[in-house]
Every structure is written in C-alpha cells, then in structure tokens.
Coordinates of C-alpha atoms in Angstrom, one line a residue:
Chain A
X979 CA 52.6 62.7 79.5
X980 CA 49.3 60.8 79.7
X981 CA 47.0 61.0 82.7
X982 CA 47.5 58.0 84.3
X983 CA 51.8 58.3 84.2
X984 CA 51.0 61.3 86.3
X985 CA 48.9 59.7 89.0
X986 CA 51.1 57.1 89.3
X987 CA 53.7 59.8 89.6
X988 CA 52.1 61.4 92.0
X989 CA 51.4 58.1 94.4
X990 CA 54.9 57.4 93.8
X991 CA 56.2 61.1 95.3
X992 CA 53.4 60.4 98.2
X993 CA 54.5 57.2 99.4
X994 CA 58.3 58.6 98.9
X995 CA 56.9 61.7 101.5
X996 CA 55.3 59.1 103.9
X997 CA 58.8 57.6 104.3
X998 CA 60.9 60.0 104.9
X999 CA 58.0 61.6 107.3
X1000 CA 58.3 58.4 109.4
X1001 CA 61.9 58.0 109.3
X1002 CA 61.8 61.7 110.9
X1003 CA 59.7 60.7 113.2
X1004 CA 61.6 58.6 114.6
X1005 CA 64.4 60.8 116.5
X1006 CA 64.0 63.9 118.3
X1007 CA 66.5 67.1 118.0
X1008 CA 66.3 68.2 121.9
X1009 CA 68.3 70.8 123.5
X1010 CA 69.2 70.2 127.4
X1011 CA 70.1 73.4 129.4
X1012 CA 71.2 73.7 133.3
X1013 CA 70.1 76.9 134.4
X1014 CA 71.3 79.2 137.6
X1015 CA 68.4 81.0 139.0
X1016 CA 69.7 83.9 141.2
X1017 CA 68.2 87.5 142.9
X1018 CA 71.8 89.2 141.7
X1019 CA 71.5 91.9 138.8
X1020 CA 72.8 91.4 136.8
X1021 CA 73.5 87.5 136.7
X1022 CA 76.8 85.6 136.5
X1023 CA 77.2 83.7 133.5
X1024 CA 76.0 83.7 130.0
X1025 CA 72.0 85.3 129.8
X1026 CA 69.5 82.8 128.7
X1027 CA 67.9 83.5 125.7
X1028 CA 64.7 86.0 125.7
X1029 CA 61.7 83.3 125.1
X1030 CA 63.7 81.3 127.8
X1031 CA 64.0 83.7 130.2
X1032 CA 60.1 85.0 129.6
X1033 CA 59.1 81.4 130.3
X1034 CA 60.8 81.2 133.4
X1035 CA 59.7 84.7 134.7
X1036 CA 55.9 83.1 134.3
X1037 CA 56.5 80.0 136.3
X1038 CA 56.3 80.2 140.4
X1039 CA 59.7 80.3 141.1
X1040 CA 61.7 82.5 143.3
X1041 CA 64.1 84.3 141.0
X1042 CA 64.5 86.8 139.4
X1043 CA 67.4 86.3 137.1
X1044 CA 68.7 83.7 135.2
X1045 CA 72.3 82.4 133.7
X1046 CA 73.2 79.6 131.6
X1047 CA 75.9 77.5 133.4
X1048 CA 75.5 74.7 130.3
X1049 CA 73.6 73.8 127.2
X1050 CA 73.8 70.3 124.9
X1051 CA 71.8 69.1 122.0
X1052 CA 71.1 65.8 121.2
X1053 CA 69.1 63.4 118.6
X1054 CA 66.8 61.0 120.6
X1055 CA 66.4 58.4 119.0
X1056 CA 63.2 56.6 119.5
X1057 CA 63.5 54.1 122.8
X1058 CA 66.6 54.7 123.1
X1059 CA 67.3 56.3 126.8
X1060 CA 70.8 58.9 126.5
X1061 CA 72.4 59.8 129.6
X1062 CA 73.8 63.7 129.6
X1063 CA 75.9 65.0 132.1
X1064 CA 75.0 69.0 132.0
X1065 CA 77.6 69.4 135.0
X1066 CA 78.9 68.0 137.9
X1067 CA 76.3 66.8 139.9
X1068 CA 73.8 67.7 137.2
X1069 CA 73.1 64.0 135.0
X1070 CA 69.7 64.1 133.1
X1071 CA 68.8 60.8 131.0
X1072 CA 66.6 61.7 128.3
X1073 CA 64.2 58.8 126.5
X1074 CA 62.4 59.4 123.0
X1075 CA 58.9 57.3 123.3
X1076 CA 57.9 58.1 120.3
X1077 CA 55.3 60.4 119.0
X1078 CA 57.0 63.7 120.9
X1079 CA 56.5 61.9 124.0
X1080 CA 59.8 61.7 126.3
X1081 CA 61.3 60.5 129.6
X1082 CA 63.5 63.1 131.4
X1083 CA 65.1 61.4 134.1
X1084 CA 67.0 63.4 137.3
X1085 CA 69.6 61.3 139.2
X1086 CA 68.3 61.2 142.8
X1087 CA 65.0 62.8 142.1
X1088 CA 63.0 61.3 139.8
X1089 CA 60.8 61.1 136.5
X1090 CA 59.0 62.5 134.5
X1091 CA 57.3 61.8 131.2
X1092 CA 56.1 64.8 128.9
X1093 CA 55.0 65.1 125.5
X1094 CA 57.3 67.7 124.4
X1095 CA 56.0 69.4 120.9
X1096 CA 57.9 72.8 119.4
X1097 CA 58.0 75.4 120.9
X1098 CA 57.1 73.6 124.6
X1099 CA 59.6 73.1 127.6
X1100 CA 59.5 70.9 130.4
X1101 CA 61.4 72.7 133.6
X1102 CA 62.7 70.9 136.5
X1103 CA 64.9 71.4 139.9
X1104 CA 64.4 70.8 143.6
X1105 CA 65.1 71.9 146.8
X1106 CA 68.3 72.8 148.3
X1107 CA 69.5 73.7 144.8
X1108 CA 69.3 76.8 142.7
X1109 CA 69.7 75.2 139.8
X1110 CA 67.1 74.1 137.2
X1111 CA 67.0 71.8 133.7
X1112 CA 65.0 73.1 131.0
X1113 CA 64.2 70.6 128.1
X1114 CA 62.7 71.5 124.6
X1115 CA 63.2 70.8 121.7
X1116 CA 65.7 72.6 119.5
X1117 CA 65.1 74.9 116.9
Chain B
X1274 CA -1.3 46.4 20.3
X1275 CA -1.0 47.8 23.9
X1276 CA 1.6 47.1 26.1
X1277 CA -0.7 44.9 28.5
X1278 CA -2.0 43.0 25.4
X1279 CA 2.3 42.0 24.8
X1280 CA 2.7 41.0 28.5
X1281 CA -0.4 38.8 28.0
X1282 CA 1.4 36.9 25.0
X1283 CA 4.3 36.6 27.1
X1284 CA 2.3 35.6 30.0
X1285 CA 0.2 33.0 27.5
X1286 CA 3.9 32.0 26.4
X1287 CA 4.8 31.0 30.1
X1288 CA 1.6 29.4 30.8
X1289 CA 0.5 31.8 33.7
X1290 CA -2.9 32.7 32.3
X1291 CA -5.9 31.3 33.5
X1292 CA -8.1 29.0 30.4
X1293 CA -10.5 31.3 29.7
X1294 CA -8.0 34.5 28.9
X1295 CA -5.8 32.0 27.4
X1296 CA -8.1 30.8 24.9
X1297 CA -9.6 34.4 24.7
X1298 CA -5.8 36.0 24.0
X1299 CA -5.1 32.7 20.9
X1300 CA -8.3 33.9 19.2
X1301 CA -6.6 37.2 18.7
X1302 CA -3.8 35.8 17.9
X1303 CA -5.1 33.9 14.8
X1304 CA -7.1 37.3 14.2
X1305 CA -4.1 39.6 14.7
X1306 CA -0.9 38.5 12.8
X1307 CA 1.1 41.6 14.6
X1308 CA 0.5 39.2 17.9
X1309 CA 1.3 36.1 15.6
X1310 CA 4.6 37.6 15.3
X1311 CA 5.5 38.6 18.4
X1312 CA 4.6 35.4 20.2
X1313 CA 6.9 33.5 17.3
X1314 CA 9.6 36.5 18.3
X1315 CA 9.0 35.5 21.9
X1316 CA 9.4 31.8 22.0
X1317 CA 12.6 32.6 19.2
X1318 CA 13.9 34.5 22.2
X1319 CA 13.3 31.5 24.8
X1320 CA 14.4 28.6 22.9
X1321 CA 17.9 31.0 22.3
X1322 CA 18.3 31.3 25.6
X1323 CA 17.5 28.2 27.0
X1324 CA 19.9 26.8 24.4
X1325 CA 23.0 29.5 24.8
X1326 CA 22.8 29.3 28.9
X1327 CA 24.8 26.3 30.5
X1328 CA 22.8 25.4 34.0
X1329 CA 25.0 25.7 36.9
X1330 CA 25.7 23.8 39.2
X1331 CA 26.9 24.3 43.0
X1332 CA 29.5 22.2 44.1
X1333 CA 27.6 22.6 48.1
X1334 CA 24.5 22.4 49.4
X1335 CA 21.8 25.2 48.9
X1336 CA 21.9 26.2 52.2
X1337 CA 25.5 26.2 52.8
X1338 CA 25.9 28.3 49.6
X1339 CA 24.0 30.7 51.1
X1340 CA 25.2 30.9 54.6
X1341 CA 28.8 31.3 52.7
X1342 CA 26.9 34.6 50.9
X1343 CA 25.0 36.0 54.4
X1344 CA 28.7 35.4 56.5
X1345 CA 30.5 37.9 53.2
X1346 CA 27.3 40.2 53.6
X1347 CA 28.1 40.8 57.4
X1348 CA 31.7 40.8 56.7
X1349 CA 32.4 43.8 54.6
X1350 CA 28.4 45.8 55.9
X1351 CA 29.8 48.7 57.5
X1352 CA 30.6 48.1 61.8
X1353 CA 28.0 49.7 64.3
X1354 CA 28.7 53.1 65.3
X1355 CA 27.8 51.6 69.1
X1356 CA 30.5 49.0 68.9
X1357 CA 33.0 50.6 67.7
X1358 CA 36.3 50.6 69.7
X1359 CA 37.2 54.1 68.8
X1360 CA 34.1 55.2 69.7
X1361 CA 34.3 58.0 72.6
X1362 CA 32.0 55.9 74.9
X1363 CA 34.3 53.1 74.6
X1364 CA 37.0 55.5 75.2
X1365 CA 35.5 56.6 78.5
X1366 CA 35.1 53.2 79.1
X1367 CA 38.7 52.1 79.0
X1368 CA 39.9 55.0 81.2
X1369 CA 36.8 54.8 83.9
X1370 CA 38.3 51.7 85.4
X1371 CA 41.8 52.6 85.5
X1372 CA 41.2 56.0 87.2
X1373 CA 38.8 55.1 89.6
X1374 CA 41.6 52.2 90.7
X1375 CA 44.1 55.1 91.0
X1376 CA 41.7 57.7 92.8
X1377 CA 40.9 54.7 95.1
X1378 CA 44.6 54.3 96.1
X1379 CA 44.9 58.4 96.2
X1380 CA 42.5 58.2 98.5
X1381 CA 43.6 55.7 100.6
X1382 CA 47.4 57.0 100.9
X1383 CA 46.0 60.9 101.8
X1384 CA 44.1 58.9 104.4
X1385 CA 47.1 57.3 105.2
X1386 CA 48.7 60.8 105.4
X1387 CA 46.3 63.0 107.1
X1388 CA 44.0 60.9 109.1
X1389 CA 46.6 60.0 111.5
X1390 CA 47.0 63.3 112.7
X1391 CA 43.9 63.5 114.9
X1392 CA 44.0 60.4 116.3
X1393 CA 47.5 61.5 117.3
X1394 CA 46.3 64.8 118.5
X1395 CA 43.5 62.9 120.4
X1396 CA 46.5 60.6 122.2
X1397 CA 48.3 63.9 122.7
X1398 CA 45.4 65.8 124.6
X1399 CA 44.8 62.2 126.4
X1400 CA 48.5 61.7 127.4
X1401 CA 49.2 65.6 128.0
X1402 CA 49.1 65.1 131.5
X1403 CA 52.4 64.7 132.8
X1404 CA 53.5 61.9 134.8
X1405 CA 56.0 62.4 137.3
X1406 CA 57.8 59.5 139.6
X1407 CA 60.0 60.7 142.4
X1408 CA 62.9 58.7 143.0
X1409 CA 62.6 58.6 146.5
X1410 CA 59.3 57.9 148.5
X1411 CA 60.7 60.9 150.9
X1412 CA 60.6 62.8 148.0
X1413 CA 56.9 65.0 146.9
X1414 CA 56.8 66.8 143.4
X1415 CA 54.8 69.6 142.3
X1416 CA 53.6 69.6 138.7
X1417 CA 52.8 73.4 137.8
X1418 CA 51.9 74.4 133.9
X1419 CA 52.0 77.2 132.0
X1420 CA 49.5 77.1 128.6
X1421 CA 49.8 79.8 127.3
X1422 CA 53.7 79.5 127.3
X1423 CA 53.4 75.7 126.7
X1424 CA 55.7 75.6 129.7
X1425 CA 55.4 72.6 132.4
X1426 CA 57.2 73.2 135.6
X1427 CA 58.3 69.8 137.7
X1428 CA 59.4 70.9 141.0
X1429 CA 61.1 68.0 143.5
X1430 CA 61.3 68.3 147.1
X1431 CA 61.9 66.6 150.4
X1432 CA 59.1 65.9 152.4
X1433 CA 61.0 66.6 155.6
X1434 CA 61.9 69.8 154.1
X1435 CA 60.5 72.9 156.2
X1436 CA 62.1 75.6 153.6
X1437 CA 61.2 75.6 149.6
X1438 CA 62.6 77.1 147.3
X1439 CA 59.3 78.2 144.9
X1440 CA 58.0 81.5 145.6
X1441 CA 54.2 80.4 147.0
X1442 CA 53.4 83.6 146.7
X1443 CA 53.1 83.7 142.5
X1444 CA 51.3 80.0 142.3
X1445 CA 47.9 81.1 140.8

C-alpha cells in the first residue's frame, strides 16, 4: 500500500473516532439512588455498596449506617431535563448540560448544578428527612 | 620530393601561395619532372571530380536548413541527468508537497482531538464550583465537599429550623 493511501487511511479512521467521541458525548449513563441513613446495626434494607458507603461515612452527616430503599439508571441526554420518581415523595429531575455538567433538581427544595465526572457523586437531603439522593455516574 | 614540397604543389594548384613561393615552387617544377607529374596527377584528380560531382542544391534557405539540423541535434543528444523526471530529486519533489498537505491536516485533526481537552479541563476547574438554588427563600443550603473522595454534599434546610439533622460535630 503506498504512503499516502495510508495517511489518508489514517485521517479517515480519525475523523471516524472524532464522531463517535462526540456523539458519546452527548448523553450521560447516570445512576440515581435514594438512600436511608439510620444509627440501627445493622440497617434495614439492602446495603449500599462499599465505595458508596465509604463516601458517605466521610461526609458530615449524622449516621452511621446506610440502606438502599431505591436505585435507577438513566441516559441523559444532553438538554434534555428527565424527571425520576425514586419513591414516594422522593422526585429528582435530572438535566445533562453538556460537558459532564448536570442539573439535579429536588421537588420542594431546590437546585443544584454539578459537574459530575467518573467516579464523583453529588449527595443531597434536608431536614426533617432521613433520607438522602446520591447521583453519579454509572459504571 | 618531401611531403611539404607535395602540399606546396597542391597548395600552388589551389592558388593559396603567396607570388614569390609560387613562382619559386614552378621553377622546380620545370626543373623536377617527378613534381611535373604530380601537379598534372593533381589537377587530373580536380577536373574528375569537379566533373563526376552534381552540385546540390537545398530546396530551403541556409539558415533554415540548419536550424532543421541543430533542432535533430537536441532531439536525439542524450536528456540531462538534472531534468530528468525519474530522477530521485524529482521524486522527492513530487511526494514533498503531497505529504506536507497530509501532515498539515494530521496536525490540524490531532489538534482538533487533543487540544480541546484543556480548555475543557480549564471550564471544568472554573465551573467546579457548585451552584445550588433553594426552592424556597425560607430555605438555606449548605454546600460541603469531599476531594479526595470527589464527593459534594448539598444539604437543604429550613431557616426556621432550630434542629439539623448533620452532625456539626464532624464538619472540618
């Protein structure tokens, strides 16, 4: 094969690479968990999972034991807001801004906006609730 | 008879010598009848030829008939090593263009590849920071993160509340 087949090969394969990097950009594979935080040992309900629960253990809150009451996944798609209900009286909306960046909405709380890369998590609750979301993305 | 004493008959013949050798070289003649006999050999020889040979003539000019000869000269001279096409300089030449074109647009879609990341990276550290809106103006949030966990804790309250539910005592 001559030279120049090759580089044009090889442009070919790297534009081919920059598409379907941008097309994945686009959406973001995000897993939504509502979590009970309790004192009780051991906790009712399924465990969280270990890097979860080491997370948790680091952040100032006032439990010592965790439980997953429910967990969803679900593809953001870029500017696209998706409501998930988690439970009753637990609905999150979740918008993909692009670039890792997202909007997790609480009904009746508030807002927040967080870039989110691997292997970070965004944790939220509120008073007069023992409940809290965690938001990451998923594996 | 020398050989320079023949080419002066055959010069004397043509009419190239000066008077005085010319007269000097017919004395000898008259004297020498070996020299009387080669000059009537030579002008034998001349009045053959001039007689056997046709003239030519050319059907063109002089000059064109000679610019036909110089343009068959350069035609089949052997070509210039220098400007020969399958020369490895020419060679070079054919492939420098092309592959500097094709390393230009390597170049620019690697850049278009790879330099985005740190201007994404620089957004990222820039826009890090995360922004929380409470729904309610009654409602105060506290924004507590983690590094080394990558872990960003968004805690809402009421205002009015006089209980909370984070442990104060573990916020560093």
């Amino acid at each position: 094969m001559k030279p120049i087949s090759l580089l044009v090969g090889l442009l070919l394969a790297l534009g081919l690479t920059g598409l379907t990097a941008r097309a994945a950009d686009g959406d973001l594979q995000l897993e939504a968990q509502w979590i009970l935080g309790s004192n009780d040992n051991p906790a009712k309900g399924n465990p969280v999972a270990p890097e979860i629960e080491k997370k948790l253990k680091r952040l100032p809150l006032k439990w010592q034991h965790y439980s997953v009451i429910s967990t969803q996944t679900l593809t953001a798609v870029r500017d696209t807001a998706k409501v998930v209900t988690l439970g009753t009286g637990c609905e999150i909306s979740v918008k993909n801004l692009g670039n890792e960046r997202v909007e997790l909405t609480l009904a009746g709380r508030g807002k927040i906006t967080q870039i989110l890369h691997k292997g970070q998590t965004l944790v939220t609750g509120g008073n007069n609730d023992n409940s809290i979301v965690v938001l990451r993305q998923a594996d | 008879m020398n050989l320079e004493e023949q080419l002066k008959l055959q010069a004397l013949l043509d009419g190239e010598l000066p008077p005085a050798e010319a007269s000097e070289v017919s004395g000898r003649i008259g004297r020498d009848p070996a020299a009387a006999a080669l000059l009537a050999e030579l002008k034998h020889t001349r009045q053959t030829l001039q007689q056997a040979e046709s003239p030519r003539r050319l059907q063109e000019s002089r000059e064109l008939y000679w610019s036909k000869i110089e343009r068959d000269l350069r035609r089949f001279s052997p070509p210039s090593p220098a400007r020969s096409e399958s020369g490895l300089f020419f060679k070079l030449r054919l492939l420098i263009l092309p592959t500097a074109a094709v390393a230009a647009l390597i170049i620019v879609t690697l850049a278009g590849h790879f330099y985005p990341q740190p201007v994404v990276q620089r957004k990222t550290a820039d826009a890090d920071a995360t922004t929380v809106e409470p729904a309610l103006a009654s409602t105060d949030a506290m924004t507590y993160r983690d590094a080394s966990e990558g872990t960003t804790l968004v805690w809402f309250s009421d205002k009015t509340a006089t209980v909370k539910p984070t442990g104060t005592n573990r916020v560093n």
